[in-house]
Coordinates of C-alpha atoms in Angstrom, one line a residue:
M23 CA 21.5 132.1 13.0
E24 CA 22.0 130.8 9.6
F25 CA 25.5 131.8 9.4
S26 CA 26.1 129.7 12.5
R27 CA 24.4 126.7 11.3
Q28 CA 26.2 126.8 8.1
A29 CA 29.6 127.1 9.9
V30 CA 28.7 124.2 12.1
S31 CA 27.4 122.0 9.3
V32 CA 30.5 122.4 7.3
L33 CA 32.7 121.8 10.5
A34 CA 31.1 118.5 10.8
Q35 CA 31.6 117.3 7.1
G36 CA 35.2 115.9 7.3
E37 CA 34.5 114.3 3.8
E38 CA 37.1 114.0 1.0
G39 CA 38.5 117.3 0.1
G40 CA 37.6 118.5 3.6
G41 CA 39.2 117.7 6.8
A42 CA 40.8 114.7 8.0
A43 CA 38.8 111.4 9.2
L44 CA 37.7 111.5 12.8
N45 CA 39.4 108.6 13.6
E46 CA 42.9 110.3 12.6
I47 CA 42.2 113.4 14.4
L48 CA 41.2 111.5 17.7
G49 CA 44.7 109.3 17.3
L50 CA 46.8 112.5 16.8
T51 CA 45.0 114.3 19.8
V52 CA 45.7 111.4 22.1
A53 CA 49.1 110.9 20.8
A54 CA 49.8 114.5 21.7
A55 CA 48.4 114.3 24.9
V56 CA 50.5 111.5 25.9
V57 CA 53.9 112.9 24.7
T58 CA 53.0 116.3 26.0
A59 CA 52.3 114.7 29.6
V60 CA 55.5 112.9 29.2
L61 CA 57.5 116.2 28.6
L62 CA 55.7 117.8 31.7
W63 CA 56.5 115.0 33.8
I64 CA 60.2 115.2 32.7
G65 CA 60.4 118.9 33.2
W66 CA 58.7 118.6 36.8
M67 CA 61.2 115.9 37.7
H68 CA 63.9 117.9 36.5
R69 CA 63.1 121.2 38.5
T70 CA 62.2 119.2 41.6
H71 CA 65.5 117.6 41.4
K72 CA 64.3 114.0 41.2
I73 CA 66.1 113.0 37.9
T74 CA 69.9 114.0 37.3
W75 CA 70.1 112.5 33.6
L76 CA 68.8 115.9 31.9
T77 CA 71.3 117.8 33.5
S78 CA 74.0 115.4 32.7
L79 CA 73.2 115.4 29.1
A80 CA 72.8 119.2 29.1
D81 CA 76.2 119.5 30.8
W82 CA 77.7 117.3 28.3
S83 CA 76.2 119.3 25.3
G84 CA 77.5 122.2 27.1
R85 CA 81.2 121.1 27.3
R86 CA 81.0 120.3 23.4
F87 CA 79.2 123.3 22.4
K88 CA 81.3 125.6 24.8
R89 CA 78.0 127.1 25.9
P90 CA 76.1 127.0 29.2
P91 CA 74.2 123.5 29.3
W92 CA 70.5 125.6 28.7
V93 CA 71.9 126.8 25.6
A94 CA 73.9 123.9 24.1
L95 CA 71.2 121.1 24.3
P96 CA 68.3 123.2 23.1
I97 CA 70.3 124.4 20.3
A98 CA 71.4 121.0 19.1
M99 CA 67.6 119.9 19.5
F100 CA 66.5 122.9 17.7
I101 CA 69.0 122.2 14.7
S102 CA 67.9 118.6 14.1
S103 CA 64.2 119.7 14.3
I104 CA 64.5 122.6 11.8
I105 CA 66.4 120.3 9.2
C106 CA 63.6 117.6 9.7
A107 CA 60.8 120.4 9.4
L108 CA 62.3 121.4 6.4
F109 CA 62.8 118.0 4.4
G110 CA 59.4 117.2 5.4
F111 CA 57.8 120.6 3.9
I112 CA 59.7 120.7 0.7
W113 CA 58.8 116.7 0.4
D114 CA 55.2 117.5 1.1
V115 CA 54.7 120.4 -1.2
S116 CA 56.4 118.0 -4.0
L117 CA 54.2 115.4 -3.0
H118 CA 50.9 117.5 -3.5
I119 CA 52.2 119.0 -6.7
G120 CA 53.1 115.5 -8.2
D121 CA 50.3 113.5 -6.7
G122 CA 47.6 115.4 -5.6
R123 CA 45.8 115.8 -2.1
D124 CA 46.3 113.1 0.6
D125 CA 44.1 110.4 1.7
G126 CA 44.4 111.5 5.0
A127 CA 46.7 113.4 7.4
L128 CA 48.7 110.2 8.2
A129 CA 48.8 108.9 4.7
N130 CA 51.3 111.5 3.8
P131 CA 54.8 110.2 5.0
A132 CA 56.2 114.0 4.8
H133 CA 53.5 115.0 7.3
Y134 CA 55.4 113.1 10.0
F135 CA 58.9 114.8 9.4
I136 CA 56.8 118.3 9.5
L137 CA 54.9 117.4 12.8
I138 CA 58.2 116.0 14.7
G139 CA 60.3 119.1 13.3
L140 CA 57.7 121.5 14.6
F141 CA 57.3 119.8 17.9
G142 CA 60.9 119.7 18.1
I143 CA 61.4 123.3 18.0
F144 CA 58.7 123.8 20.5
V145 CA 60.3 121.4 22.8
A146 CA 63.7 122.8 22.1
G147 CA 62.5 126.1 23.5
C148 CA 60.6 124.6 26.4
T149 CA 63.9 122.8 27.2
A150 CA 65.9 126.1 27.3
M151 CA 63.3 127.4 29.6
V152 CA 63.0 124.4 32.1
L153 CA 66.9 123.7 32.2
P154 CA 68.0 126.7 34.4
R155 CA 67.1 125.8 37.9
G156 CA 67.5 127.7 41.2
A157 CA 68.7 131.2 42.2
D158 CA 72.4 130.6 41.2
D159 CA 71.3 129.3 37.6
R160 CA 70.1 132.6 36.2
P161 CA 70.6 132.6 32.4
G162 CA 72.1 135.7 31.8
P163 CA 71.0 139.5 32.5
S164 CA 68.1 139.4 29.9
A165 CA 66.4 136.2 31.6
V166 CA 62.8 136.4 32.5
R167 CA 61.6 135.5 36.0
I168 CA 59.1 132.8 36.0
T169 CA 59.0 132.2 39.9
D170 CA 61.6 133.5 42.6
H171 CA 64.0 130.4 41.9
W172 CA 63.0 130.0 37.9
H173 CA 64.3 132.5 35.4
A174 CA 64.2 131.5 31.7
P175 CA 66.2 132.9 28.6
V176 CA 64.4 135.1 26.5
G177 CA 65.6 133.0 23.1
G178 CA 64.1 129.9 24.7
I179 CA 60.5 131.7 25.5
V180 CA 60.6 133.2 21.9
M181 CA 61.6 129.8 20.2
A182 CA 58.7 128.0 22.3
G183 CA 56.5 130.6 21.1
C184 CA 57.3 130.2 17.5
G185 CA 57.2 126.5 17.8
L186 CA 53.6 126.8 19.5
Y187 CA 52.4 129.2 16.6
A188 CA 53.8 126.6 13.9
L189 CA 51.9 123.8 15.8
M190 CA 48.7 125.6 16.1
G191 CA 48.7 125.6 12.4
F192 CA 47.9 121.9 12.2
P193 CA 44.6 121.6 14.0
L194 CA 43.6 125.2 12.5
D195 CA 44.2 123.6 9.1
D196 CA 42.1 120.8 9.6
V197 CA 39.5 123.3 10.7
W198 CA 40.1 125.5 7.7
H199 CA 39.8 122.6 5.4
R200 CA 36.4 121.6 7.0
I201 CA 35.2 125.1 6.4
F202 CA 36.6 126.2 3.1
G203 CA 37.9 122.8 1.4
Q204 CA 41.2 122.1 0.5
D205 CA 43.2 125.0 -0.6
V206 CA 45.9 123.4 -2.6
T207 CA 48.4 126.1 -2.4
L208 CA 51.4 127.1 -0.1
W209 CA 49.9 130.4 0.7
G210 CA 46.9 129.0 2.4
P211 CA 46.4 130.9 5.9
T212 CA 46.9 128.2 8.2
H213 CA 50.0 126.9 6.1
L214 CA 51.6 130.1 6.3
M215 CA 51.4 129.8 10.0
M216 CA 53.4 126.7 9.9
I217 CA 55.7 127.9 7.6
G218 CA 56.2 131.6 9.6
G219 CA 56.6 129.7 13.1
A220 CA 59.4 127.7 11.8
G221 CA 61.0 130.3 9.6
F222 CA 61.1 132.8 12.5
S223 CA 62.1 130.5 15.1
T224 CA 65.6 130.7 13.6
L225 CA 66.1 134.2 14.9
A226 CA 64.9 132.7 18.5
A227 CA 68.0 130.3 18.1
L228 CA 70.4 133.3 17.4
Y229 CA 69.0 135.1 20.7
L230 CA 69.4 131.9 22.7
E231 CA 73.2 131.5 21.3
H232 CA 74.1 135.2 22.1
E233 CA 72.6 134.7 25.6
G234 CA 74.8 132.1 26.3
R235 CA 77.9 133.6 24.8
R236 CA 77.3 136.4 27.3
A237 CA 76.8 134.1 30.4
R238 CA 80.2 132.2 29.7
P239 CA 82.9 132.8 32.3
E240 CA 85.6 135.2 31.5
D241 CA 88.2 132.2 31.1
A242 CA 86.1 130.3 28.9
P243 CA 88.0 128.8 25.8
R244 CA 87.6 130.6 22.7
D245 CA 84.8 129.5 20.0
G246 CA 86.6 126.9 17.5
I247 CA 85.6 126.4 14.0
G248 CA 83.0 124.0 14.8
L249 CA 81.0 126.7 16.4
K250 CA 81.7 129.2 14.0
F251 CA 80.2 126.8 11.4
V252 CA 77.0 126.4 13.6
Q253 CA 76.7 130.2 13.8
Y254 CA 77.0 130.6 10.0
L255 CA 74.4 127.7 9.8
A256 CA 72.4 129.6 11.8
F257 CA 72.1 132.6 9.4
A258 CA 71.9 130.1 6.5
G259 CA 68.9 128.8 8.4
V260 CA 67.3 132.4 8.9
L261 CA 67.9 132.8 4.8
I262 CA 66.2 129.6 4.1
G263 CA 63.5 130.0 6.7
A264 CA 62.7 133.6 4.9
S265 CA 62.8 131.8 1.4
V266 CA 60.4 129.0 1.8
Y267 CA 57.3 131.4 1.0
Q268 CA 58.9 131.1 -2.7
I269 CA 58.5 127.3 -2.7
E270 CA 55.8 127.5 -5.4
F271 CA 57.8 129.5 -7.7
D272 CA 60.9 127.1 -7.0
F273 CA 58.5 124.4 -8.3
G274 CA 57.2 125.9 -11.3
V275 CA 53.5 125.9 -10.1
P276 CA 53.0 129.8 -8.6
Q277 CA 49.5 130.5 -8.1
F278 CA 49.8 134.1 -7.7
R279 CA 51.4 137.0 -9.6
Q280 CA 55.2 136.9 -10.6
V281 CA 56.1 140.3 -8.9
F282 CA 55.9 138.2 -5.5
Q283 CA 58.8 136.4 -6.2
P284 CA 61.7 139.1 -6.5
M285 CA 60.1 140.9 -3.5
L286 CA 60.2 137.6 -1.4
I287 CA 64.0 137.0 -2.5
A288 CA 64.8 140.7 -1.8
A289 CA 63.4 140.5 1.9
A290 CA 64.8 137.4 2.7
A291 CA 68.4 138.2 1.5
A292 CA 68.4 142.0 3.0
L293 CA 67.2 140.4 6.6
A294 CA 69.4 137.2 6.8
L295 CA 72.6 138.4 5.0
V296 CA 73.0 141.9 6.4
A297 CA 72.7 140.4 9.9
A298 CA 75.2 137.9 9.2
R299 CA 77.7 140.2 7.8
I300 CA 77.3 142.6 11.0
F301 CA 77.4 139.9 13.5
M302 CA 80.0 137.5 11.8
G303 CA 82.4 139.8 9.9
R304 CA 84.1 139.6 6.6
G305 CA 82.7 137.3 4.2
A306 CA 79.9 136.2 6.3
A307 CA 77.1 136.7 3.9
L308 CA 78.8 134.9 1.1
I309 CA 79.5 132.0 3.6
A310 CA 76.0 132.0 4.9
A311 CA 74.4 132.1 1.3
L312 CA 76.7 129.3 0.4
I313 CA 75.8 127.0 3.0
A314 CA 72.0 127.7 2.6
V315 CA 72.7 126.6 -1.1
G316 CA 74.3 123.5 0.2
L317 CA 71.4 122.5 2.6
R318 CA 68.6 123.4 0.0
G319 CA 70.6 121.4 -2.4
I320 CA 71.0 118.2 -0.4
V321 CA 67.0 118.4 0.5
A322 CA 66.3 119.1 -3.1
F323 CA 68.6 116.0 -4.2
L324 CA 66.8 113.7 -1.5
V325 CA 63.5 115.0 -2.6
A326 CA 63.7 114.6 -6.3
P327 CA 66.5 111.9 -7.6
V328 CA 66.2 110.0 -4.4
L329 CA 62.5 110.0 -3.6
D330 CA 61.4 110.5 -7.4
A331 CA 59.1 113.4 -6.3
P332 CA 58.8 116.8 -8.5
A333 CA 62.2 118.7 -8.4
N334 CA 62.6 122.2 -7.4
W335 CA 65.0 125.0 -7.7
F336 CA 65.9 127.6 -5.4
P337 CA 67.6 131.2 -5.5
L338 CA 71.1 131.1 -5.0
Y339 CA 71.4 134.9 -3.2
L340 CA 75.0 135.0 -3.9
G341 CA 74.6 138.2 -6.0
A342 CA 72.7 139.9 -3.0
A343 CA 75.7 138.6 -0.8
V344 CA 78.3 140.3 -2.9
V345 CA 76.6 143.5 -2.8
I346 CA 76.5 143.5 0.8
E347 CA 79.9 142.4 1.2
L348 CA 81.2 145.2 -1.1
L349 CA 79.3 147.9 0.8
A350 CA 80.8 146.4 4.0
L351 CA 84.2 147.6 2.7
T352 CA 82.6 151.4 3.1
P353 CA 82.3 153.6 6.2
L354 CA 78.8 152.9 6.2
L355 CA 79.4 149.7 8.3
K356 CA 80.2 151.8 11.2
R357 CA 76.6 152.9 11.3
P358 CA 74.8 149.7 11.1
V359 CA 71.2 150.7 10.5
V360 CA 72.0 153.0 7.7
F361 CA 74.3 150.2 6.3
G362 CA 71.3 147.9 6.4
L363 CA 69.2 150.3 4.7
V364 CA 71.7 150.9 1.8
A365 CA 72.6 147.2 1.7
G366 CA 68.7 146.5 1.3
L367 CA 68.6 149.1 -1.7
G368 CA 71.6 147.3 -3.2
V369 CA 70.1 144.0 -2.8
G370 CA 66.6 145.1 -4.1
T371 CA 68.5 146.4 -7.3
V372 CA 71.5 145.2 -8.3
G373 CA 71.0 141.9 -6.2
L374 CA 67.8 141.1 -7.8
W375 CA 69.5 141.6 -11.3
L376 CA 72.3 139.3 -10.5
E377 CA 69.8 136.6 -9.1
S378 CA 67.6 136.6 -12.3
L379 CA 70.3 135.5 -14.3
W380 CA 70.1 132.4 -12.5
I381 CA 66.4 132.2 -12.6
N382 CA 66.5 133.1 -16.5
A383 CA 68.7 130.2 -16.7
V384 CA 67.4 127.2 -14.9
Y385 CA 63.6 128.0 -13.5
H386 CA 60.4 127.0 -15.6
L387 CA 59.2 130.7 -15.7
S388 CA 61.8 133.3 -16.3
W389 CA 61.6 136.9 -15.4
P390 CA 60.4 138.8 -18.4
T391 CA 61.8 142.6 -19.1
S392 CA 58.1 143.6 -18.5
I393 CA 58.3 142.6 -14.8
W394 CA 60.9 145.1 -13.7
P395 CA 59.0 148.3 -13.1
E396 CA 56.5 147.0 -10.8
A397 CA 59.1 144.2 -9.3
L398 CA 61.0 147.3 -8.2
A399 CA 58.5 149.2 -6.8
M400 CA 57.4 146.4 -4.5
S401 CA 61.0 144.8 -3.7
V402 CA 62.9 148.0 -3.2
P403 CA 61.0 149.5 -0.3
V404 CA 60.6 146.0 1.2
A405 CA 64.2 145.1 0.9
I406 CA 65.4 148.6 2.4
L407 CA 63.4 148.2 5.3
A408 CA 64.2 144.6 5.8
G409 CA 67.9 145.3 5.4
G410 CA 67.4 147.8 8.5
C411 CA 65.6 145.0 10.5
G412 CA 68.7 142.9 9.7
A413 CA 71.0 145.6 10.7
M414 CA 69.2 145.6 14.3
V415 CA 69.5 142.0 14.6
G416 CA 72.9 142.2 14.0
M417 CA 73.6 144.8 16.7
V418 CA 71.6 142.9 19.2
L419 CA 73.8 140.0 18.6
T420 CA 76.9 142.0 18.9
G421 CA 75.9 143.7 21.8
Q422 CA 75.8 147.0 20.3
R423 CA 72.9 149.6 21.6
L424 CA 69.8 149.7 19.1
P425 CA 68.5 153.0 18.2
R426 CA 65.7 154.8 20.5
R427 CA 62.8 152.6 21.2
A428 CA 60.7 154.6 18.9
I429 CA 62.9 154.3 15.9
G430 CA 63.5 150.3 16.5
V431 CA 59.8 149.6 16.8
G432 CA 59.1 151.9 14.2
L433 CA 61.4 150.3 11.6
V434 CA 59.8 147.1 12.3
A435 CA 56.1 148.4 11.9
L436 CA 57.1 150.2 8.6
T437 CA 58.5 146.7 7.5
V438 CA 55.3 145.0 8.0
L439 CA 53.3 147.9 6.7
A440 CA 55.7 147.7 3.6
I441 CA 55.2 143.9 3.1
G442 CA 51.7 144.4 3.7
A443 CA 51.2 146.9 1.0
A444 CA 53.2 144.9 -1.7
T445 CA 51.2 141.8 -0.8
A446 CA 47.9 143.7 -1.4
N447 CA 49.3 145.0 -4.5
G448 CA 50.7 141.4 -5.7
L449 CA 47.2 140.0 -4.9
R450 CA 45.3 142.4 -7.1
Y451 CA 44.9 140.6 -10.7
D452 CA 42.6 141.2 -13.8
M453 CA 40.4 138.7 -15.6
P454 CA 40.2 139.3 -19.5
Q455 CA 36.4 139.8 -20.2
N456 CA 35.2 137.8 -23.1
A457 CA 38.3 136.2 -24.1
T458 CA 38.5 132.6 -25.4
A459 CA 41.0 130.1 -26.5
A460 CA 40.5 128.1 -29.6
V461 CA 42.7 124.8 -29.1
T462 CA 43.6 122.2 -31.7
L463 CA 44.8 119.2 -30.3
T464 CA 47.1 116.5 -32.3
E465 CA 48.3 113.1 -31.0
A466 CA 51.6 112.2 -29.9
P467 CA 53.1 108.9 -29.0
P468 CA 51.6 108.0 -25.4
V469 CA 53.9 107.5 -22.7
N470 CA 53.4 104.7 -19.9
G471 CA 50.0 104.3 -21.5
Q472 CA 48.9 107.6 -21.4
R473 CA 47.5 110.0 -23.7
Y474 CA 49.8 113.1 -24.9
V475 CA 49.2 115.6 -27.3
T476 CA 50.6 118.7 -29.1
A477 CA 48.3 121.8 -29.0
D478 CA 47.9 125.0 -31.5
I479 CA 46.2 127.4 -29.5
R480 CA 44.5 130.9 -30.8
V481 CA 43.5 133.5 -28.3
T482 CA 40.8 135.7 -29.1
P483 CA 40.9 138.9 -29.0
P484 CA 44.8 138.5 -29.7
D485 CA 45.5 141.7 -28.1
V486 CA 44.4 139.9 -24.6
I487 CA 48.4 138.9 -24.4
S488 CA 50.9 141.5 -25.0
S489 CA 54.3 141.0 -26.9
D490 CA 56.1 140.3 -23.4
P491 CA 53.7 138.5 -21.1
N492 CA 55.1 136.9 -17.8
W493 CA 54.0 133.3 -19.0
V494 CA 51.9 131.8 -21.5
A495 CA 52.4 128.0 -20.4
V496 CA 50.9 124.9 -20.0
L497 CA 50.9 123.2 -16.6
G498 CA 50.2 119.6 -16.0
W499 CA 50.3 118.5 -12.4
Q500 CA 49.2 115.9 -9.9
G501 CA 49.6 113.0 -12.6
G502 CA 50.8 110.7 -10.1
L503 CA 54.6 110.2 -9.3
E504 CA 55.0 107.4 -11.8
N505 CA 54.4 109.9 -14.7
E506 CA 57.0 112.2 -15.1
R507 CA 56.9 112.7 -11.5
G508 CA 53.3 114.1 -11.8
Q509 CA 54.4 117.4 -13.1
F510 CA 54.9 119.0 -16.6
V511 CA 55.5 122.7 -17.8
D512 CA 55.5 123.9 -21.3
N513 CA 56.3 127.7 -22.0
L514 CA 54.6 127.9 -25.3
E515 CA 56.3 129.2 -28.4
N516 CA 54.5 132.5 -30.1
V517 CA 54.0 132.2 -33.7
G518 CA 51.9 135.1 -34.3
P519 CA 49.5 137.7 -32.6
G520 CA 47.5 135.6 -30.2
H521 CA 48.8 132.3 -31.7
Y522 CA 50.9 129.8 -29.6
V523 CA 52.0 126.2 -30.3
S524 CA 53.5 123.3 -28.1
T525 CA 57.2 122.9 -27.9
K526 CA 56.5 119.1 -26.3
P527 CA 53.9 116.9 -25.9
M528 CA 51.5 117.3 -22.9
P529 CA 49.8 114.9 -21.0
V530 CA 45.6 114.7 -20.9
S531 CA 44.7 111.6 -19.5
G532 CA 44.7 109.6 -15.9
T533 CA 44.6 111.8 -13.0
W534 CA 46.4 114.9 -14.7
K535 CA 45.1 118.2 -14.5
T536 CA 46.4 120.1 -17.6
L537 CA 45.5 123.7 -18.3
L538 CA 46.7 126.7 -20.2
R539 CA 48.2 129.6 -18.2
V540 CA 48.2 133.1 -19.1
H541 CA 50.0 135.7 -16.7
D542 CA 50.5 139.2 -18.3
G543 CA 50.9 142.1 -16.0
R544 CA 47.9 142.3 -13.7
T545 CA 46.0 139.4 -15.9
L546 CA 46.1 136.0 -14.4
A547 CA 43.7 133.7 -16.1
A548 CA 43.6 130.1 -17.3
V549 CA 41.9 127.6 -19.6
P550 CA 41.1 123.9 -18.7
I551 CA 42.7 121.5 -21.3
Y552 CA 42.1 118.3 -19.5
L553 CA 40.9 118.0 -15.9
A554 CA 40.5 114.5 -14.4
G555 CA 37.2 113.9 -12.9
D556 CA 37.4 113.9 -9.0
P557 CA 34.2 112.2 -7.3
G558 CA 35.4 112.9 -4.0
I559 CA 34.8 116.7 -4.7
G560 CA 31.7 116.1 -6.9
A561 CA 33.9 117.5 -9.9
E562 CA 33.3 115.9 -13.3
E563 CA 36.1 115.4 -15.8
V564 CA 36.9 118.1 -18.5
S565 CA 37.8 116.0 -21.4
A566 CA 40.6 117.0 -24.1
E567 CA 38.6 116.9 -27.3
A568 CA 40.5 117.2 -30.6
Q569 CA 39.1 120.7 -31.0
F570 CA 37.4 123.2 -28.5
T571 CA 36.9 126.7 -27.9
R572 CA 36.7 127.6 -23.8
P573 CA 36.6 130.9 -22.0
F574 CA 39.2 132.0 -19.9
V575 CA 38.4 131.8 -16.2
S576 CA 40.3 132.8 -12.9
E577 CA 43.0 130.5 -12.3
I578 CA 42.2 129.8 -8.8
T579 CA 39.0 127.9 -9.8
I580 CA 41.0 125.5 -11.7
L581 CA 44.1 125.5 -9.4
Q582 CA 42.1 125.2 -6.2
R583 CA 39.0 123.5 -7.6
E584 CA 38.8 121.6 -4.0
R585 CA 37.9 124.7 -2.4
S586 CA 34.2 125.3 -1.2
P587 CA 32.5 128.0 -3.5
D588 CA 29.5 128.6 -1.3
I589 CA 31.2 129.7 1.8
P590 CA 30.4 133.3 2.9
Q591 CA 33.2 136.0 2.3
S592 CA 32.5 137.1 5.8
L593 CA 33.6 133.6 7.2
W594 CA 36.7 133.6 5.2
L595 CA 37.5 137.0 6.1
I596 CA 37.1 136.1 9.9
G597 CA 39.5 133.1 9.5
C598 CA 42.3 135.5 7.6
L599 CA 42.1 137.9 10.4
V600 CA 42.5 135.3 13.1
V601 CA 45.5 134.0 11.3
L602 CA 46.9 137.9 10.8
F603 CA 46.5 138.5 14.6
C604 CA 48.4 135.6 15.4
T605 CA 51.4 136.4 13.1
L606 CA 51.6 140.1 14.3
V607 CA 51.7 138.4 17.9
M608 CA 54.4 136.4 16.9
I609 CA 56.3 139.3 15.2
A610 CA 55.5 141.3 18.2
G611 CA 57.4 138.6 20.5
I612 CA 60.4 138.4 18.2
T613 CA 60.8 142.2 18.4
W614 CA 60.1 142.3 22.3
G615 CA 62.8 139.3 22.7
A616 CA 65.4 141.5 20.7
G617 CA 64.4 144.5 23.0
R618 CA 65.0 142.8 26.0
I619 CA 68.1 141.4 25.5
N620 CA 69.5 144.5 24.1
N621 CA 68.3 146.5 27.0
N622 CA 70.1 144.3 29.4
E623 CA 73.3 144.2 27.7
P624 CA 76.3 145.2 29.9
S625 CA 78.0 148.3 29.0
G626 CA 80.4 147.9 26.1
S627 CA 79.9 145.5 23.3
D628 CA 81.0 142.1 21.9
A629 CA 83.9 143.4 20.4
E630 CA 86.1 141.0 22.5
L631 CA 84.0 138.4 21.7
Q632 CA 83.6 139.1 18.3
P633 CA 86.6 140.8 16.9
S634 CA 85.6 140.2 13.1
A635 CA 82.3 141.8 13.4
Q636 CA 83.4 145.3 12.2
S637 CA 86.3 143.9 10.2

């Protein structure tokens, strides 16, 4: 009973640092209900032949896209929606890094782009399901029967499911904040729901396009360069969708151990680029990676120079693409699953080394030599298995028969387990016991009226930090977009055992949160230098005195100080398990979709439709 009362009490709070204001929740709920009712009415009117404009629009799209109407219009809606969501997502992360938490759900302009984008993905999937009408309009051999006269394409069902899963993250996120406070991190469980649903919906778009390609009449015109670009764009979308989990590293504010970054890069590259090479043929991995670079570059340009928010870098994946293209020149390509597994090995080794050259050149936090043993131990198994899954995606899209059900399902299950094991290892970290940092601050010229200082830092005991740590850096963030875009990173210079000095002045006034961060193998700890007072969550200011000695504490207690410290761990575990269950259901749905499409393929393959697939 005490547990229940505490949960209900927290749910009712909605104070600053918790959930959104009740008037905002009511407004969003009413708006969502009205829009949903309108869409349901349009769908019912279309299926009962009481309107014709939706059919006319879909037919026009089909002629332009050279695909059936139930593919063309939803794909156009999906592309615009996923790009809208991507822009809103990266802008939202940038705003939180530079300006802190929102005044409310409707106060952040990026939220509108995310919400519209995710809702658009869901609507695109529903549109693909609703458009086919009548017994003579069955959308391909793998279509799912809804009623005797209504069959829906698998890609539409999976897309709607991914969109719904992502949309569920919005209300659940508010509930989560009410219970646990604001977890100011990309990797909050409900945040991962929104990211995962949008990211994996790109596979659903590929399924839908494949079903439409199969349903074309034999005398249909061949695909033009515009449609080819859309197909390349789809694989670039899969690559970007799988890469958004890395965004905290891209912005230079990771809240978890660095070994996650190479694993996530390898997994994204192996899944997306192997599938692209098998389906699209020679050069496809490189082309997909280049399109992804272009799209991410455009969004990064809009967010940073144009909107004046914190900038982010991103992986290029070109090294991984080259590795895949070279391996595709060997006879391995004739055995797609084996090719995918070997390509994953190449991506998780040579591909990562090539990517590290770019990361070490431009990222705030480069990869030290000491990272490689554990990073490879995590990345290689995940990349190998992700490459095998990418190969199966490519096989589905080219009409090649998948391995036996036990092998296919087993490979997906092993991939999930490998990612889970690597994640469990990556989440383990140590706190140095009885370690302190003695800090001496020297005044520097102020900037925009803000106090700036340089630091001389001596760590006790000195051997707490090895000779090759992941990083010893000062992070300043949430300082306001008018002040260096609200973000500051300084990799400190090592001048002796446990002795570090600034390379540039750091901000220690206003709304800044400035801290010393140490990541060395499994050690992940921090010391506050200056933390602005935050009355909304009852946090007092931590002042930047001229000299002070402070103990190292867990980073999360500083970076996520909005989180409620008194919530039972059992409640946290229940919340995480609910999100995990929903995620596994989504993955199962995507796997089911691939299997259903493949099991209903006509004899033969797409060799006539995709002559370059094996070249």
